[in-house]
Coordinates of C-alpha atoms and ligand atoms in Angstrom, one line a residue:
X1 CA 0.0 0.0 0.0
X2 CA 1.1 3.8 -1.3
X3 CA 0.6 4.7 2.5
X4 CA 2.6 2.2 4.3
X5 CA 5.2 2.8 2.2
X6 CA 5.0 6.6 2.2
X7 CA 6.0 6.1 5.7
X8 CA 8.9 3.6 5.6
X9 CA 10.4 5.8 2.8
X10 CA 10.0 8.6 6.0
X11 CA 8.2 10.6 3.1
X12 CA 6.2 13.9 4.7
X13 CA 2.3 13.1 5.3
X14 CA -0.6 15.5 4.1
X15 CA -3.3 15.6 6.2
X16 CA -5.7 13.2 4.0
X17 CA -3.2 10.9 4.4
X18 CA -3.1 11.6 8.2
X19 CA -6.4 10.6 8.6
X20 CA -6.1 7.6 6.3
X21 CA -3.4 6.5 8.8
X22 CA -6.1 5.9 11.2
X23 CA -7.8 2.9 8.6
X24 CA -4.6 0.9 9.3
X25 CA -4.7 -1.3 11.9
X26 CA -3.4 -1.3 15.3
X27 CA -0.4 -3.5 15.2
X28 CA 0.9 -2.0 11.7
X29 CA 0.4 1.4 13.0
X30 CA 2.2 0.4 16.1
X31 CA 5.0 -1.7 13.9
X32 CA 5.3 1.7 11.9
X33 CA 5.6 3.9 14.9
X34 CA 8.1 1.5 16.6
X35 CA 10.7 1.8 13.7
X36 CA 11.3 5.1 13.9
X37 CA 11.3 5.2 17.8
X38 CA 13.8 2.7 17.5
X39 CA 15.8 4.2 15.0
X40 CA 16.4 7.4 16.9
X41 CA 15.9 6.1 20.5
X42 CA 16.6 2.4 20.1
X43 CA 14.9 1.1 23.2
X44 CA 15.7 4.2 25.4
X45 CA 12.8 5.2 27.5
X46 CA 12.9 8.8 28.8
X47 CA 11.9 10.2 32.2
X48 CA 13.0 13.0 34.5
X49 CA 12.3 14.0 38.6
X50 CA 10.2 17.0 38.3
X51 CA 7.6 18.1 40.6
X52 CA 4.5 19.6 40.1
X53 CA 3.7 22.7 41.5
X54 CA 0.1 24.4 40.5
X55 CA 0.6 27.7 42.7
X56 CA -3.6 28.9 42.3
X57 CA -6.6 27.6 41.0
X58 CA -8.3 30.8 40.7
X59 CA -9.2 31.4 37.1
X60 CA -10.5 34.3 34.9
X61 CA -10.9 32.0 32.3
X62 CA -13.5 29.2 31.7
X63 CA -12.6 26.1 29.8
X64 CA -15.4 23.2 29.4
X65 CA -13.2 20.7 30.5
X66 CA -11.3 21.8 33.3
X67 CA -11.8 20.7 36.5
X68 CA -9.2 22.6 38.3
X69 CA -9.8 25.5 38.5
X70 CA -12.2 26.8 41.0
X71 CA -15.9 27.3 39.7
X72 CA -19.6 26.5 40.8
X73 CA -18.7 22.5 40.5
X74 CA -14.8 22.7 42.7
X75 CA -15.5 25.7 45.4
X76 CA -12.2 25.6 46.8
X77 CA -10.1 28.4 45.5
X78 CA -6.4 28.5 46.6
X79 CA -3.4 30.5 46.3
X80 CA -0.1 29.4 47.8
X81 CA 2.1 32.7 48.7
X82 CA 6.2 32.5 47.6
X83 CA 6.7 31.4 50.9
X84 CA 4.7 28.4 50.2
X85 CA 6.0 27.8 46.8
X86 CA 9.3 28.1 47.9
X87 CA 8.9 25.6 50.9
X88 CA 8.1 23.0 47.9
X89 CA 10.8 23.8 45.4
X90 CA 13.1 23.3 49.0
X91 CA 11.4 19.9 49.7
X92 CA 11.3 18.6 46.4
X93 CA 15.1 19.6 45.7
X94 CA 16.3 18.0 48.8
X95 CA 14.5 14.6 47.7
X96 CA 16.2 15.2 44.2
X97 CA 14.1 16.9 41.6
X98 CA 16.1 18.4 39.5
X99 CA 12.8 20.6 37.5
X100 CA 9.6 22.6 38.9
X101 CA 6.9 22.4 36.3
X102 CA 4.9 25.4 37.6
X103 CA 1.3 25.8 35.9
X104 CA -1.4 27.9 37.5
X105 CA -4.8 29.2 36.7
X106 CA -5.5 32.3 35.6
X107 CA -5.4 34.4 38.7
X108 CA -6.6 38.1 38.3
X109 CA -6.2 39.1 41.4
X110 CA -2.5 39.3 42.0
X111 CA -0.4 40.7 39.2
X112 CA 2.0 39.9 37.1
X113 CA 4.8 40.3 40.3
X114 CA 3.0 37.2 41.9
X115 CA 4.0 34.9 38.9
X116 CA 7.2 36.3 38.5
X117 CA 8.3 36.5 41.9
X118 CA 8.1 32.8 42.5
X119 CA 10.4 32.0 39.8
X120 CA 12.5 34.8 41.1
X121 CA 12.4 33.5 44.6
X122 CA 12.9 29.9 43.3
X123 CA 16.0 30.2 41.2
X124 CA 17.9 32.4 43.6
X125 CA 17.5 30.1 46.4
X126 CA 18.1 26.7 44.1
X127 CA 20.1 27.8 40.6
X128 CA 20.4 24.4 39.4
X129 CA 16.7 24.1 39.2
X130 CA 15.1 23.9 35.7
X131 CA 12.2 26.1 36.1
X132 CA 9.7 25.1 33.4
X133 CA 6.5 27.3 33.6
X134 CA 4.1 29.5 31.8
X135 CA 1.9 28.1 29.4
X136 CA 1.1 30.0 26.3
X137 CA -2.3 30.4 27.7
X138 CA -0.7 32.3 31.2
X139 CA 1.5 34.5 29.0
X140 CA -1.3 35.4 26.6
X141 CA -3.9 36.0 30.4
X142 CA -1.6 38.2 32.0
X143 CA -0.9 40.3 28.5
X144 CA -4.7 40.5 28.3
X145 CA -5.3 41.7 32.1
X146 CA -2.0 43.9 32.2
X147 CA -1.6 45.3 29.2
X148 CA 1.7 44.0 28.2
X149 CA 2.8 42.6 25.5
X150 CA 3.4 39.2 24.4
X151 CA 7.0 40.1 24.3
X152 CA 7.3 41.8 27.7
X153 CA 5.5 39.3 29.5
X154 CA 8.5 36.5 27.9
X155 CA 11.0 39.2 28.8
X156 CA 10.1 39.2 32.2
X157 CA 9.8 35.6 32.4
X158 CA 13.5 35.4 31.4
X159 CA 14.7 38.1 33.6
X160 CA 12.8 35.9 36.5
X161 CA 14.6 32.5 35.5
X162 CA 12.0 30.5 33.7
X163 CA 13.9 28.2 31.5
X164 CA 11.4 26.4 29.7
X165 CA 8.0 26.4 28.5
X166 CA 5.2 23.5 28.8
X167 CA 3.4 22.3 26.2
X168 CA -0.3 23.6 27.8
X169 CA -2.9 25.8 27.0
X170 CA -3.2 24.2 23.0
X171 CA -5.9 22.2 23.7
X172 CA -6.9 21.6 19.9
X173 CA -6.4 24.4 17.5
X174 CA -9.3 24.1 15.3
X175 CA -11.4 27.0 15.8
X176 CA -14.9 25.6 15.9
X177 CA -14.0 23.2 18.3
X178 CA -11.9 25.1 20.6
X179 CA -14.5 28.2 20.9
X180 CA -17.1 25.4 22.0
X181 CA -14.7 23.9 24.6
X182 CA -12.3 27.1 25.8
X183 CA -13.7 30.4 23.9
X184 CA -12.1 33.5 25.3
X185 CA -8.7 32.1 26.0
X186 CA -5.4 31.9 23.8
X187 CA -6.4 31.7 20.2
X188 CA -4.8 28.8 18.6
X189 CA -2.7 31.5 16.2
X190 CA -1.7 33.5 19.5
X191 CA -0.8 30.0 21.1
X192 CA 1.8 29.3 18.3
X193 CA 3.4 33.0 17.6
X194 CA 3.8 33.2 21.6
X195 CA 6.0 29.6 21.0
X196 CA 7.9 31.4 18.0
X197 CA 8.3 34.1 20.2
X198 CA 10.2 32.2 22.8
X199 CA 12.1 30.2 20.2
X200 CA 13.3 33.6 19.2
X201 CA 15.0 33.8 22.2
X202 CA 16.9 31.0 22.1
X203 CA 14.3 29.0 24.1
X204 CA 12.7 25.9 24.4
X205 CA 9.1 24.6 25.0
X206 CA 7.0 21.3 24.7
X207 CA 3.5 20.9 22.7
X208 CA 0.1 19.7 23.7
X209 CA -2.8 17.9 22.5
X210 CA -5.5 17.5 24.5
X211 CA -7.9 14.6 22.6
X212 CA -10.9 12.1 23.3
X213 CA -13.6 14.5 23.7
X214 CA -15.4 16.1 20.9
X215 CA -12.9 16.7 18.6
X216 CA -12.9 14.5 15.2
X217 CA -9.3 12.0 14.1
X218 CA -9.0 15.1 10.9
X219 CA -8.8 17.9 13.7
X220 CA -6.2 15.7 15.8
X221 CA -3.9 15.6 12.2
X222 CA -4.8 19.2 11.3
X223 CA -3.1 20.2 15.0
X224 CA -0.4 18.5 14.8
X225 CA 0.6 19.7 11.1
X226 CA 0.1 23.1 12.6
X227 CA 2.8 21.9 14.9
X228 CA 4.9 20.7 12.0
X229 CA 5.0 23.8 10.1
X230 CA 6.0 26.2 12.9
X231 CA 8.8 23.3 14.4
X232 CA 10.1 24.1 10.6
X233 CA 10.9 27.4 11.2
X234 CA 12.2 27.4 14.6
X235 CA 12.9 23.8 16.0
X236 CA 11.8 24.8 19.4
X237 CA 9.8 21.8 20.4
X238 CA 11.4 19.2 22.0
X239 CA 8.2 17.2 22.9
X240 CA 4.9 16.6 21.6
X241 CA 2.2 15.4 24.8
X242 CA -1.0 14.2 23.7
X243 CA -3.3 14.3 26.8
X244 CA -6.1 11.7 27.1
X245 CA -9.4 13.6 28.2
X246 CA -9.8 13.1 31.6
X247 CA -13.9 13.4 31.9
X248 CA -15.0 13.7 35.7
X249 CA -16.3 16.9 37.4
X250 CA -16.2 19.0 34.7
X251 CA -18.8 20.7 32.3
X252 CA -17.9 19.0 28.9
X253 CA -20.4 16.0 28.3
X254 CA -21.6 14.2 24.8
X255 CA -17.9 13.2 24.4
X256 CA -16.6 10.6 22.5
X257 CA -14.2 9.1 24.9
X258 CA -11.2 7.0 22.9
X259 CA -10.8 3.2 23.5
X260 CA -7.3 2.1 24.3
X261 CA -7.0 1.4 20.7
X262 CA -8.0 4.6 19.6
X263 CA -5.1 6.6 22.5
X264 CA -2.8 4.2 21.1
X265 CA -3.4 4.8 17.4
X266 CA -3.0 8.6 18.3
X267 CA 0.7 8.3 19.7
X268 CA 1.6 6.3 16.6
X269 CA 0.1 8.6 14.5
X270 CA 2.0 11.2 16.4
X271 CA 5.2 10.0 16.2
X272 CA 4.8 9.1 12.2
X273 CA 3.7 12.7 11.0
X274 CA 5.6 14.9 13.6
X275 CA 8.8 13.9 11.8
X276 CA 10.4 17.1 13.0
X277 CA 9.8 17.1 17.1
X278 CA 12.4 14.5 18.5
X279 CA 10.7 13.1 21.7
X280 CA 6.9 11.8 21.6
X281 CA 5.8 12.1 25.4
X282 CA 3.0 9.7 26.9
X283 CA 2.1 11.2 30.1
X284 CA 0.8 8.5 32.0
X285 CA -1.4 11.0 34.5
X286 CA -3.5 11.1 31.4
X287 CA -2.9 7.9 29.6
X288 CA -2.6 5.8 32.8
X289 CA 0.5 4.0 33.6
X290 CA -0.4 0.8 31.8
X291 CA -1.6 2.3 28.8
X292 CA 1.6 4.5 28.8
X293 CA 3.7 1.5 29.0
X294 CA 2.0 0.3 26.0
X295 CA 2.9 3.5 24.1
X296 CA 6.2 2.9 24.7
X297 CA 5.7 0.3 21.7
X298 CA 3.6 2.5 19.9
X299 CA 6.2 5.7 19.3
X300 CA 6.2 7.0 22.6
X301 CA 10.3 7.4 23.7
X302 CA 9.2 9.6 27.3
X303 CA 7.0 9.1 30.3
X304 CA 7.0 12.3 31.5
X305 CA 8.1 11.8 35.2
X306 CA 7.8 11.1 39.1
X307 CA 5.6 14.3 38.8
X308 CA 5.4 14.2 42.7
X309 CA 2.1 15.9 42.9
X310 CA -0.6 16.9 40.1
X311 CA -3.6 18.6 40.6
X312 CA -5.0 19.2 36.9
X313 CA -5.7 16.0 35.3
X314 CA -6.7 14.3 39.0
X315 CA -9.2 16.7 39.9
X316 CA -10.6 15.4 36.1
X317 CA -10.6 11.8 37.7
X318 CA -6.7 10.8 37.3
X319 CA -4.8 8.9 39.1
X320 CA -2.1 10.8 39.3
X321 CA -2.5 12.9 42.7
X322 CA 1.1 11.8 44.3
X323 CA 2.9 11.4 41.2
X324 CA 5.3 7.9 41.0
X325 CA 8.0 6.6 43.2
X326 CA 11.4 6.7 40.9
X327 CA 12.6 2.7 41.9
X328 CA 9.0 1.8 41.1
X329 CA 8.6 3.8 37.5
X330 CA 12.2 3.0 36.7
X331 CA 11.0 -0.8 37.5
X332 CA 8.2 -0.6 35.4
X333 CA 10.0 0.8 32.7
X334 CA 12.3 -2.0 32.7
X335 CA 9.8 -5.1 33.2
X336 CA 7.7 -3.5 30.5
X337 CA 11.3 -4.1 28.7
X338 CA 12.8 -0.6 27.8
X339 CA 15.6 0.9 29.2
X340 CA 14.8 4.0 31.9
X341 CA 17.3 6.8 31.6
X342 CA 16.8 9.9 33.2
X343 CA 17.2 12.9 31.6
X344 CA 16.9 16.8 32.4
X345 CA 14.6 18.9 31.5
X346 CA 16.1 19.7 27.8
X347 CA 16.6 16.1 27.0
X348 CA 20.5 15.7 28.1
X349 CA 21.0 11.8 29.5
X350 CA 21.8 11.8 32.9
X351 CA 21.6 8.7 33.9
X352 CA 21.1 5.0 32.3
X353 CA 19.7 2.3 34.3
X354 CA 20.8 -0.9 32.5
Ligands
LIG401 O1 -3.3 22.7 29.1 C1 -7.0 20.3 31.6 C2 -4.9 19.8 30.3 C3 -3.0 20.8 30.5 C4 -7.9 18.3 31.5 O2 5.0 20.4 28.8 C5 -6.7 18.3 30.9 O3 6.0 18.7 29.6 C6 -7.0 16.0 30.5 O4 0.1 20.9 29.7 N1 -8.2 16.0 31.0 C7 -1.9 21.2 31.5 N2 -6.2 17.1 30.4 C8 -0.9 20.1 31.6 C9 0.2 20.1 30.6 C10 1.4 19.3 30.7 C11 1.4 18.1 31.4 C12 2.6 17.3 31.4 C13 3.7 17.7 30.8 C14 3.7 18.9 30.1 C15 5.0 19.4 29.4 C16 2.6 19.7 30.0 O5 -3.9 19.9 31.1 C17 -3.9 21.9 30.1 C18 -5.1 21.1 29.5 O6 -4.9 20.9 28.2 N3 -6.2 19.5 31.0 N4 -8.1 19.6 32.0 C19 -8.7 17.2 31.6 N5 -10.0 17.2 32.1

């Protein structure tokens, strides 16, 4: 078949052919997948120690399928003061995290100094820490509420140590379906200049999906070819992250939850048209852990990590609450038959556990 071997010549897809990839079945998708995980990551399987650290759930925003943030449904608003973020990044950094992967809500009620004065507070006390924080979706909130723009907003982040960018706030970037599940927040376009923005600075960032709710298989391909064609210009993505829906306690319903089949198919597709973003993460807070296991035979070459503590996908029904003991993830890893190595937040090995 013209397809199949489209993709064993490594020949760029379109997106009809995209969506044809979902006709195959699941074992030659998977077969596909697997030989280009192998032939760039053999049977490497990465992961780092991170902690999770969602400093506020107050939100100005309202997404459908959020479960986080504080509304009518989850009444408990928080928000931790530096002092409290900082006892965390101490904790976590004297039980070996080596990255804080800070994500809040949209908080309007503190200013931009709140944000920016963690980071601050963080990397003075602890340099070595890889801050990764700020979703597209923050940067593009506090422009919005404080005038500033997209560029002074990264500036500042810079000055205040953030390292990294996550991959949040992309949801799916068709515009039908994300004014139905998210209208009023980052526009898909904004999402993707305020990434070339920070490429432009010599920085990197990860990429999101968030999929198995009402979106059809075409608008999965037509987000990640959106992807494609601003990773050809700047090669700032280091990972692509498709998030499984996660469907409890939230106001999105009528969705058209994905079988294991269908998550699987969706990291193989992945990893076959995103030719140009190296790592293909499954984040098993969202795909499970046995399900992310799987992946790893499906294109998935990253896991994500111990996580420590997550509050966005569990309050959606998750089980991911306190995160993953490292000698029992880097077990898994290994009985599922791949090797662990740790890595940093940027992708460099640290260390291999043969
Ligand atoms: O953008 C919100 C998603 C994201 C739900 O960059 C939900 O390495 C599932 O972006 N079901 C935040 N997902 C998390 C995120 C992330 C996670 C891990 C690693 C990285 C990285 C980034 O969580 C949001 C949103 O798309 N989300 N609600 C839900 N009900």
């Amino acid at each position: 078949m013209d397809l199949i071997k489209k993709v064993k010549n490594r020949e760029r897809l379109t997106q009809k052919e995209g969506e044809a990839l979902y006709d195959l079945d699941l074992f030659t998708l998977g077969e596909l997948a697997d030989e280009i995980r192998q032939e760039k990551f053999g049977k490497k399987s990465y992961f780092n120690i991170n902690r999770h650290i969602n400093p506020t759930n107050v939100c100005a925003d309202i997404c459908k399928f959020c479960a986080y943030s504080a509304t009518r449904k989850n009444p408990n608003q928080y928000t931790m003061s530096h002092e409290e973020i900082l006892a965390i990044a101490e904790n976590s950094y004297s039980m070996g995290a080596k990255e804080m992967h800070i994500v809040s809500a949209h908080n309007p009620n503190d200013g931009v100094e709140w944000y920016m004065g963690a980071f601050r507070k963080i990397k003075e006390k602890f340099p070595s820490l890889h801050i990764k924080a700020m979703t597209a979706a923050e940067i593009d909130f506090l422009s919005r509420e404080y005038g500033l723009s997209y560029e002074e907003v990264i500036e500042q982040m810079i000055e205040s140590g953030v390292d990294s960018m996550p991959g949040g706030g992309a949801e799916i970037f068709d515009e039908k379906v994300r004014e139905y599940l998210c209208r009023g927040k980052v526009s898909s376009q904004q999402w993707l200049d305020i990434h070339e923005m920070w490429h432009g600075k010599g920085k990197q960032s990860n990429a999101t999906m968030l999929f198995g709710h009402i979106e059809s298989r075409a608008n999965r391909i037509d987000h990640m070819i959106r992807l494609r064609d601003l990773q050809d210009r700047t090669g700032g993505f280091n990972a692509f992250i498709p998030l499984v829906y996660q469907k409890e306690n939230n106001y999105l319903k009528n969705c058209n939850y994905p079988t294991g089949q269908e998550i699987l198919k969706t990291y193989a597709i992945s990893r076959i048209i995103l030719d140009n973003i190296p790592h293909l993460k499954a984040y098993w807070a969202t795909a499970s852990i046995n399900l992310a296991l799987i992946a790893q035979e499906f294109g998935a070459d990253d896991l994500d990590g111990t996580i420590e503590k997550e509050s966005i996908q569990s309050a959606a029904g998750a089980k991911s609450s306190h995160g993953m003991k490292l000698d029992e993830f880097v077990e898994m890893i290994k009985n599922s038959g791949f090797t662990p190595v740790e890595r940093d937040s940027l992708y460099n090995e640290l260390k291999i556990y043969s």
